[in-house]
Coordinates of C-alpha atoms and ligand atoms in Angstrom, one line a residue:
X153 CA -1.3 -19.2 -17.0
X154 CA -1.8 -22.0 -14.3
X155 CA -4.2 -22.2 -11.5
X156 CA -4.4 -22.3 -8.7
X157 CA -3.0 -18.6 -9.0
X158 CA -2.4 -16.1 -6.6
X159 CA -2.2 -12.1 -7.7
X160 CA -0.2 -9.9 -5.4
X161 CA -1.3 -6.1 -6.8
X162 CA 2.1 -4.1 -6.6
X163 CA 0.6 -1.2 -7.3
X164 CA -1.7 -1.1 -4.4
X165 CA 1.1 -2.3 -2.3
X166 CA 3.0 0.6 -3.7
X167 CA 0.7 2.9 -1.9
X168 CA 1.0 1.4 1.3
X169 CA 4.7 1.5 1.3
X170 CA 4.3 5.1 0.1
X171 CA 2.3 6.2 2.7
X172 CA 3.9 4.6 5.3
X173 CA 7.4 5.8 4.5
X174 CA 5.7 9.3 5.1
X175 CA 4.3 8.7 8.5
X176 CA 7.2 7.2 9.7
X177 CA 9.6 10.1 8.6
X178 CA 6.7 12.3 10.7
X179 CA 7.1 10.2 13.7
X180 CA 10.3 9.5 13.7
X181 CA 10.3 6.3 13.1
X182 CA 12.8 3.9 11.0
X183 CA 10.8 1.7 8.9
X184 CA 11.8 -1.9 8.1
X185 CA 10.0 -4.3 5.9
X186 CA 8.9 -7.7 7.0
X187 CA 8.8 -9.8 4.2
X188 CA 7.9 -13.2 5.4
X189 CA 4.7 -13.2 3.7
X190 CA 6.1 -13.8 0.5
X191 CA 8.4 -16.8 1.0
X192 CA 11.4 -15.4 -0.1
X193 CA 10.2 -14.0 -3.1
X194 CA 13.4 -12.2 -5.1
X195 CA 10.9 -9.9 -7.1
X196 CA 9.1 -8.2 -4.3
X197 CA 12.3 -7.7 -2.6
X198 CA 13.8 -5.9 -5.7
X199 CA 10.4 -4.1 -5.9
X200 CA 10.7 -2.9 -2.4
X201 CA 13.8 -1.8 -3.0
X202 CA 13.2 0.1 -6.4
X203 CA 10.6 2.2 -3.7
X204 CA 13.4 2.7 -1.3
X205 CA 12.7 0.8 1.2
X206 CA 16.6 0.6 3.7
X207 CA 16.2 -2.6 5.3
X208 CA 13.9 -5.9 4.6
X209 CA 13.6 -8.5 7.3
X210 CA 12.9 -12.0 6.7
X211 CA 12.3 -15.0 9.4
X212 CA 14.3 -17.3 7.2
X213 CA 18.0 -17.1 6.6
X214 CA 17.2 -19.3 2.8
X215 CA 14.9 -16.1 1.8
X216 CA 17.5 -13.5 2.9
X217 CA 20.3 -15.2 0.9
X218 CA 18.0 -15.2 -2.0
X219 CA 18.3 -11.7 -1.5
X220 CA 21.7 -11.3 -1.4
X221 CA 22.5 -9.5 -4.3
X222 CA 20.5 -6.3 -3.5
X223 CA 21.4 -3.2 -2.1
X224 CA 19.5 -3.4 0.9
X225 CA 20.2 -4.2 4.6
X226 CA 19.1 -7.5 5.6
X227 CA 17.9 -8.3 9.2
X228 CA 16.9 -11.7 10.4
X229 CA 13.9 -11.6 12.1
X230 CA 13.4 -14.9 14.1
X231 CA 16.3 -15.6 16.2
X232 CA 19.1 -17.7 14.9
X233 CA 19.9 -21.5 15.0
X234 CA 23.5 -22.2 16.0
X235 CA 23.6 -24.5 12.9
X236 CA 22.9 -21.0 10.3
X237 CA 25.2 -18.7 12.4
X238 CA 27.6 -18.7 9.5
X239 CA 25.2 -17.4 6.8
X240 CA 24.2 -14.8 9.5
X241 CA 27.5 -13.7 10.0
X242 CA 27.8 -13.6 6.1
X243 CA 24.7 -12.7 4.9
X244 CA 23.0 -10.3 7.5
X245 CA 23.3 -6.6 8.1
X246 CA 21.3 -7.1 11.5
X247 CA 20.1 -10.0 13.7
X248 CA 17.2 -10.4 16.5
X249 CA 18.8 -12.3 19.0
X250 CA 18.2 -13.2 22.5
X251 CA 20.5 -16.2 23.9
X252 CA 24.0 -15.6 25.2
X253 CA 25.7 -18.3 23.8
X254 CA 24.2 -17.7 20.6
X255 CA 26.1 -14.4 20.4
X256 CA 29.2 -15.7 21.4
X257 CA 29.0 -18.3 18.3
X258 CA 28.1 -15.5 16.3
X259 CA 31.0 -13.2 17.5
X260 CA 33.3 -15.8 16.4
X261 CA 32.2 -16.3 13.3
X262 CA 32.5 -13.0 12.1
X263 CA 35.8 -12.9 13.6
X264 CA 36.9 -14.7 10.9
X265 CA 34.9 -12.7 8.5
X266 CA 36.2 -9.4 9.9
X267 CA 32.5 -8.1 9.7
X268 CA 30.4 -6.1 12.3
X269 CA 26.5 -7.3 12.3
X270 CA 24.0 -5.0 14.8
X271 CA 22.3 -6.5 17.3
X272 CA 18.5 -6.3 18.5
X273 CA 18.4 -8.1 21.6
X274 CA 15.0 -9.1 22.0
X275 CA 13.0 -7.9 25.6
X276 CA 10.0 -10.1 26.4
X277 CA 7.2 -7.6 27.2
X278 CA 4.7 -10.0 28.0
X279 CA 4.0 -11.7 24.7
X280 CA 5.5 -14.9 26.3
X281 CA 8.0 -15.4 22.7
X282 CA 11.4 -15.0 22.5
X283 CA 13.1 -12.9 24.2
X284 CA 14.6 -11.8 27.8
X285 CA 12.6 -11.0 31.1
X286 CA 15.2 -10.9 34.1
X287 CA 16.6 -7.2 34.3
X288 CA 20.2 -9.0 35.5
X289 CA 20.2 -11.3 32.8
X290 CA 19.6 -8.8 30.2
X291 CA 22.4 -6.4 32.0
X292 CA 24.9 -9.2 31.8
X293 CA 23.9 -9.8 28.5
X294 CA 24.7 -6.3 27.2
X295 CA 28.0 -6.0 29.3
X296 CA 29.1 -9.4 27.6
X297 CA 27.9 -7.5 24.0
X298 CA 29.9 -4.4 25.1
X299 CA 33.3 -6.4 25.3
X300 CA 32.9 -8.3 21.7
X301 CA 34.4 -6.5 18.9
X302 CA 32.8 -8.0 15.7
X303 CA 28.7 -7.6 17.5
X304 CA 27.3 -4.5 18.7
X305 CA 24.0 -3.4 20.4
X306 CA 22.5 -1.8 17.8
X307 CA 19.6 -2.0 19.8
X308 CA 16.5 -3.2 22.0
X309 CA 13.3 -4.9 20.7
X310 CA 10.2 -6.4 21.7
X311 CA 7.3 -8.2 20.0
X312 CA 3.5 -8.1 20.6
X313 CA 0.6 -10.0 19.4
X314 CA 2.1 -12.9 17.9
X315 CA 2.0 -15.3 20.6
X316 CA 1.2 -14.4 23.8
X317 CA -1.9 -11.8 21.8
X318 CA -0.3 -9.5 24.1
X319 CA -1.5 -5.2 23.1
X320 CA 1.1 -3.2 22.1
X321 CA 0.7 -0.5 24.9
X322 CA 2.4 3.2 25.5
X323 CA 3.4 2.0 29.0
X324 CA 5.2 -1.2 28.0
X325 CA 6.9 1.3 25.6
X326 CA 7.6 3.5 28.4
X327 CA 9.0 0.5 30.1
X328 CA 11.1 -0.3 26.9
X329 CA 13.1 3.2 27.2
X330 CA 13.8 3.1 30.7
X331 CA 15.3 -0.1 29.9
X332 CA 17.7 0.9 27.6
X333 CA 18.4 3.9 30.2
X334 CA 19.6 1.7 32.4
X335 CA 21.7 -0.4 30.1
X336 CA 22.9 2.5 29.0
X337 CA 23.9 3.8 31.9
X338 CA 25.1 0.8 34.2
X339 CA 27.0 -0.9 30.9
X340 CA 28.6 2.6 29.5
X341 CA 27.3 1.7 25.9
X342 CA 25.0 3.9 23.7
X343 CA 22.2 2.0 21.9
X344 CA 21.1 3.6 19.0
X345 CA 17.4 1.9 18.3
X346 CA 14.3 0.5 20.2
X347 CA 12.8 -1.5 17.9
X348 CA 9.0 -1.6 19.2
X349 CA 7.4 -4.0 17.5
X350 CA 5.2 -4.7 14.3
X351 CA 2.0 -3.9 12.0
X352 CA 0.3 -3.7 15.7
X353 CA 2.6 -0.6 16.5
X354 CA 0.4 1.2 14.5
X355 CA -2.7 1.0 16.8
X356 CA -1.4 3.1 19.5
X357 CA 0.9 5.6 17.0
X358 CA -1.4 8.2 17.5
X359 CA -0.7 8.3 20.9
X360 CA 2.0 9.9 23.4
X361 CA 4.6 7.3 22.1
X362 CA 7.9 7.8 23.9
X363 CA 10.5 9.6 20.9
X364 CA 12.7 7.0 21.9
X365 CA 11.3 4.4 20.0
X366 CA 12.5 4.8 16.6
X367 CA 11.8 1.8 14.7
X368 CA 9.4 -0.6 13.6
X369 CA 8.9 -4.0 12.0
X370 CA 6.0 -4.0 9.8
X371 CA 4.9 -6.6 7.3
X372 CA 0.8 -7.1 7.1
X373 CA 0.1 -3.3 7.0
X374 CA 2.4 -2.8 4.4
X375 CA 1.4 -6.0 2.5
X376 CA -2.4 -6.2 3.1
X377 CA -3.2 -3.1 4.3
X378 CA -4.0 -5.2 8.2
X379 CA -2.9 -4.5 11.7
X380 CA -3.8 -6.0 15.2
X381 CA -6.3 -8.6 15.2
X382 CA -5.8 -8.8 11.4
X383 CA -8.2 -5.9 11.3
X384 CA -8.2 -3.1 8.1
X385 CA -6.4 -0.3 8.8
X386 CA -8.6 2.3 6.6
X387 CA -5.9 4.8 5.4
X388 CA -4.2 1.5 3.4
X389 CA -4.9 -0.4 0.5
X390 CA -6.5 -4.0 1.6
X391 CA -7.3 -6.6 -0.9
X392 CA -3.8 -6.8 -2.4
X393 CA -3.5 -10.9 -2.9
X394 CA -6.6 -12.4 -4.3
X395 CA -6.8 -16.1 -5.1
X396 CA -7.9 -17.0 -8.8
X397 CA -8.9 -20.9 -8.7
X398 CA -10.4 -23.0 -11.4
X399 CA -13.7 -25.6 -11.1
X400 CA -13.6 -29.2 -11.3
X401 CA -16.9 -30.2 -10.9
X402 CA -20.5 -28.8 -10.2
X403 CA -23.2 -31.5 -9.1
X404 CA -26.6 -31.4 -7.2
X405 CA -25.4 -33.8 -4.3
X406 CA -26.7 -34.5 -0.6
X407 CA -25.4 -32.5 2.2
X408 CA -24.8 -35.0 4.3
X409 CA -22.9 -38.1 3.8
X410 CA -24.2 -41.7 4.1
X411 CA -23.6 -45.2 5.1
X412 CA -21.6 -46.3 7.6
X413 CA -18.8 -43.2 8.7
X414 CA -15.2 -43.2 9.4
X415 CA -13.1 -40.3 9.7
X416 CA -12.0 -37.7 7.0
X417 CA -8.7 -37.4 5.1
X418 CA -7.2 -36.0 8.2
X419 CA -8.4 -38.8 10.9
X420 CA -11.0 -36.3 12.1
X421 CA -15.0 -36.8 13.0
X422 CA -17.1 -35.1 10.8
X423 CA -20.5 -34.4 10.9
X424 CA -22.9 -32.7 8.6
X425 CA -25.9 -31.4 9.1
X426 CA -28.9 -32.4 6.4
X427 CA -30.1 -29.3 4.5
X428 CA -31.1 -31.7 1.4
X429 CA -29.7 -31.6 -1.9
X430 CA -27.2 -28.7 -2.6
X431 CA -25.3 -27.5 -5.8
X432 CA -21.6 -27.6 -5.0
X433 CA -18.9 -27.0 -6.8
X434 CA -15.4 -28.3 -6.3
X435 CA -12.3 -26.2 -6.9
X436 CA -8.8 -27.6 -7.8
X437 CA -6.9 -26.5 -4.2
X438 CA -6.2 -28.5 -1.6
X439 CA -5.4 -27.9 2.3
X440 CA -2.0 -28.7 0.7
X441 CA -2.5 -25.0 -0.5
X442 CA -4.2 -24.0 1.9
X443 CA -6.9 -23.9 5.0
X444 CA -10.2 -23.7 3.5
X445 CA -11.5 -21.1 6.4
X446 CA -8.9 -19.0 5.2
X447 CA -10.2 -17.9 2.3
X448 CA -12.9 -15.7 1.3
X449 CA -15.2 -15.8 -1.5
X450 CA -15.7 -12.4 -3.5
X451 CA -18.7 -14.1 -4.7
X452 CA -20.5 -13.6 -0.8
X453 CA -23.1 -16.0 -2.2
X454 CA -20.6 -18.6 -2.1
X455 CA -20.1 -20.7 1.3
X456 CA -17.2 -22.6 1.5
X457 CA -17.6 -26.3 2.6
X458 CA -14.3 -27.8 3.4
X459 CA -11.4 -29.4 2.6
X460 CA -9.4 -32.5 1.5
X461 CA -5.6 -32.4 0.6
X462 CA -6.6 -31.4 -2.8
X463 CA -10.0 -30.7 -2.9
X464 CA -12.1 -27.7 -2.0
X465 CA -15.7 -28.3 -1.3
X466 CA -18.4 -24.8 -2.2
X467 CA -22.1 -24.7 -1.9
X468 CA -22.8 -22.5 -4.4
X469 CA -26.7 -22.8 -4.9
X470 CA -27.3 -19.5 -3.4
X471 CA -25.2 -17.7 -5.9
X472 CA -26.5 -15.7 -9.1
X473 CA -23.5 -17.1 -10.9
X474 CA -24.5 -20.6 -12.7
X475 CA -21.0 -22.0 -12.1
X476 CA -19.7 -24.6 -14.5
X477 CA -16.2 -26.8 -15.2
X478 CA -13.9 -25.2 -15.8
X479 CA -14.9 -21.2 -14.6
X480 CA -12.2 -19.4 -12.2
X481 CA -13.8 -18.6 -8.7
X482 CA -11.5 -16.1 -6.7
X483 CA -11.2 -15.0 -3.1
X484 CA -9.2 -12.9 -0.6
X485 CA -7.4 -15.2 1.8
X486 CA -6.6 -14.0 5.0
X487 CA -3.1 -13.3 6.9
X488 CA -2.5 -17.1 7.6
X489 CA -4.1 -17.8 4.2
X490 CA -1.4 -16.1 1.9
X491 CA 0.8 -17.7 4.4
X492 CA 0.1 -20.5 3.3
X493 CA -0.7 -19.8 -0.9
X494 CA 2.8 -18.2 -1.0
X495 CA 4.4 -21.2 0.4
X496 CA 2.8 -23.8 -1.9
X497 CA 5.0 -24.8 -4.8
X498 CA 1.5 -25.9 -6.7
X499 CA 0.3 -21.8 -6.7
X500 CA 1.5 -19.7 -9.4
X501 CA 2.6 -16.3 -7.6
X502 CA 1.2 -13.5 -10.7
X503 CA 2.7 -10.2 -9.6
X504 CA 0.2 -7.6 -10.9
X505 CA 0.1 -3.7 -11.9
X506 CA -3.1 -2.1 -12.4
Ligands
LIG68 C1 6.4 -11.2 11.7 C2 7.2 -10.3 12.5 C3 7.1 -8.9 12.4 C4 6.1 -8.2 11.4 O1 4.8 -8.5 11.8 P1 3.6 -7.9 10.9 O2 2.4 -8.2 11.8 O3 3.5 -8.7 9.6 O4 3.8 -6.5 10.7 C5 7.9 -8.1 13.2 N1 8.8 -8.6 14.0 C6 9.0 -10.0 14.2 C7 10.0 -10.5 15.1 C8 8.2 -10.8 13.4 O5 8.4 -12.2 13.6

């Protein structure tokens, strides 16, 4: 066992993908399984999978083919580089794609495959991402997509609140179908799927949603039981990652530095205010790791300081605990948090069932 160590609890995330299966199947709704969170990792792939989950999306064409061996779909979530077109025309079932000529490259590489991949050509709604805005340009888009052989429209997508903080809302939805109407109609193709966005979907869900949106893209409800604005969403399990870290040092020190300053590890200014001598306790985990206001102590006596690359600063004199070298201190990290934790190569991932 190694710290610093991060436990992802499979069993609560079971329940989440349990219970959001069913409310899809009520509403209609195809449900796809965003990934990203866990950098590419194989086992919770496999483990959705084993809990029959159709399709698992990933932004990064590495963590897809890490997955190619299992019987799932694969769709590639953030829209492809020309220089990785060929492992999406191997390796991917579906693609989020917005540019023209990044179709036409991908056309001909599965031409010489002699594979189909489905299309989501991405609408921007508002969100200011990726995605197209000008009605003619996406029409001329789909008409080009209607002529290829080896592409096809599987359908229409948007995203909200990931750049932009734009609301998922039952009138850009609205908007969304009448869309694909009109492609439908002026470009003589069918389209299948409106793919209407993520976790944030589930907001508005209990609302007069237009049938015609049928799937969704959902990673952070599923995983951490969060939705828009990161918030809790109260009928899933939260909590699921929690960071296990292990302390270096506990000394009675000032608050405030002294002598003459420069700037931290990061060429910032840094100022402290003096609230006299403090016990603080340093844990072995860097900004390396990740962002120290990321991360939340389960001990809510505990305050969390700051940061160096490996180094993370706690006040802990408020606390019950008498904290020595050498205890493990653990915390739930937020969204961006396990973002990052999942991404360090110096954070054992401990995949948990209880
Ligand atoms: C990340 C992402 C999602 C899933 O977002 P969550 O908030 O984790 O549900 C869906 N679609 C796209 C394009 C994404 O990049």
């Amino acid at each position: 066992m190694s710290y610093p160590q991060l436990e992802i609890n499979l069993s609560k995330i079971k329940i989440n993908v349990d219970i959001m299966k069913q409310k899809c199947k009520e509403k209609g709704l195809e449900l796809v399984v965003v990934q990203k969170l866990l950098s590419g990792s194989k086992e919770m792939a496999q483990f959705l999978v084993e809990n029959g989950i159709k399709t698992i999306a990933d932004s990064r064409m590495s963590n897809l083919i890490n997955f190619k061996d299992l019987k799932v779909q694969k769709m590639l979530l953030r829209i492809p580089m020309i220089s990785e077109i060929d492992q999406v025309a191997q390796f991917c079932d579906f693609v989020l794609i917005s540019e023209i000529s990044t179709i036409q490259r991908l056309e001909k590489s599965l031409q010489s495959l002699n594979k189909k991949i489905g299309l989501i050509l991405m609408i921007e709604t508002g969100d200011i991402r990726e995605g197209l805005w000008d009605e003619e340009k996406i029409i001329s888009t789909s008409r080009e997509i209607g002529k290829m052989k080896n592409v096809f429209l599987q359908g229409i997508g948007t995203n909200f609140a990931c750049y932009g903080a734009t609301c998922p809302t039952i009138e850009k939805l609205e908007k969304l179908v009448a869309l694909k109407q009109k492609i439908e109609n002026e470009c003589q193709i069918k389209i299948p799927t409106i793919s209407g966005g993520s976790s944030t979907h589930l907001t508005i869900w209990e609302g007069d949603i237009p049938k015609e949106i049928n799937q969704i893209r959902v990673g952070s409800a599923v995983l951490m039981g969060i939705g828009l604005n990161d918030e809790r969403i109260p009928w899933l399990q939260g909590e699921t990652f929690k960071l296990k870290t292990e302390v270096i040092e506990v000394q009675d020190k000032p608050s405030a530095s002294w002598g003459p300053r420069a700037l931290d590890a990061f060429a910032r200014e840094v100022n402290f205010e003096d609230i006299g001598v403090r016990k603080k306790a340093i844990i072995a985990l860097g900004r390396q790791d990740c962002p120290s206001d990321e991360i939340i102590p389960i001990d809510s006596d505990i305050k969390v300081l700051g940061s160096s690359s490996d180094h993370t600063i706690l006040d802990v004199t408020d606390s019950k605990n008498k904290y020595q070298v050498g205890d493990i201190i653990e915390f739930i990290p937020t969204y961006l948090g396990n973002l990052s934790l999942t991404t360090s190569n110096y954070v054992e991932k401990k995949f948990i069932k209880k």
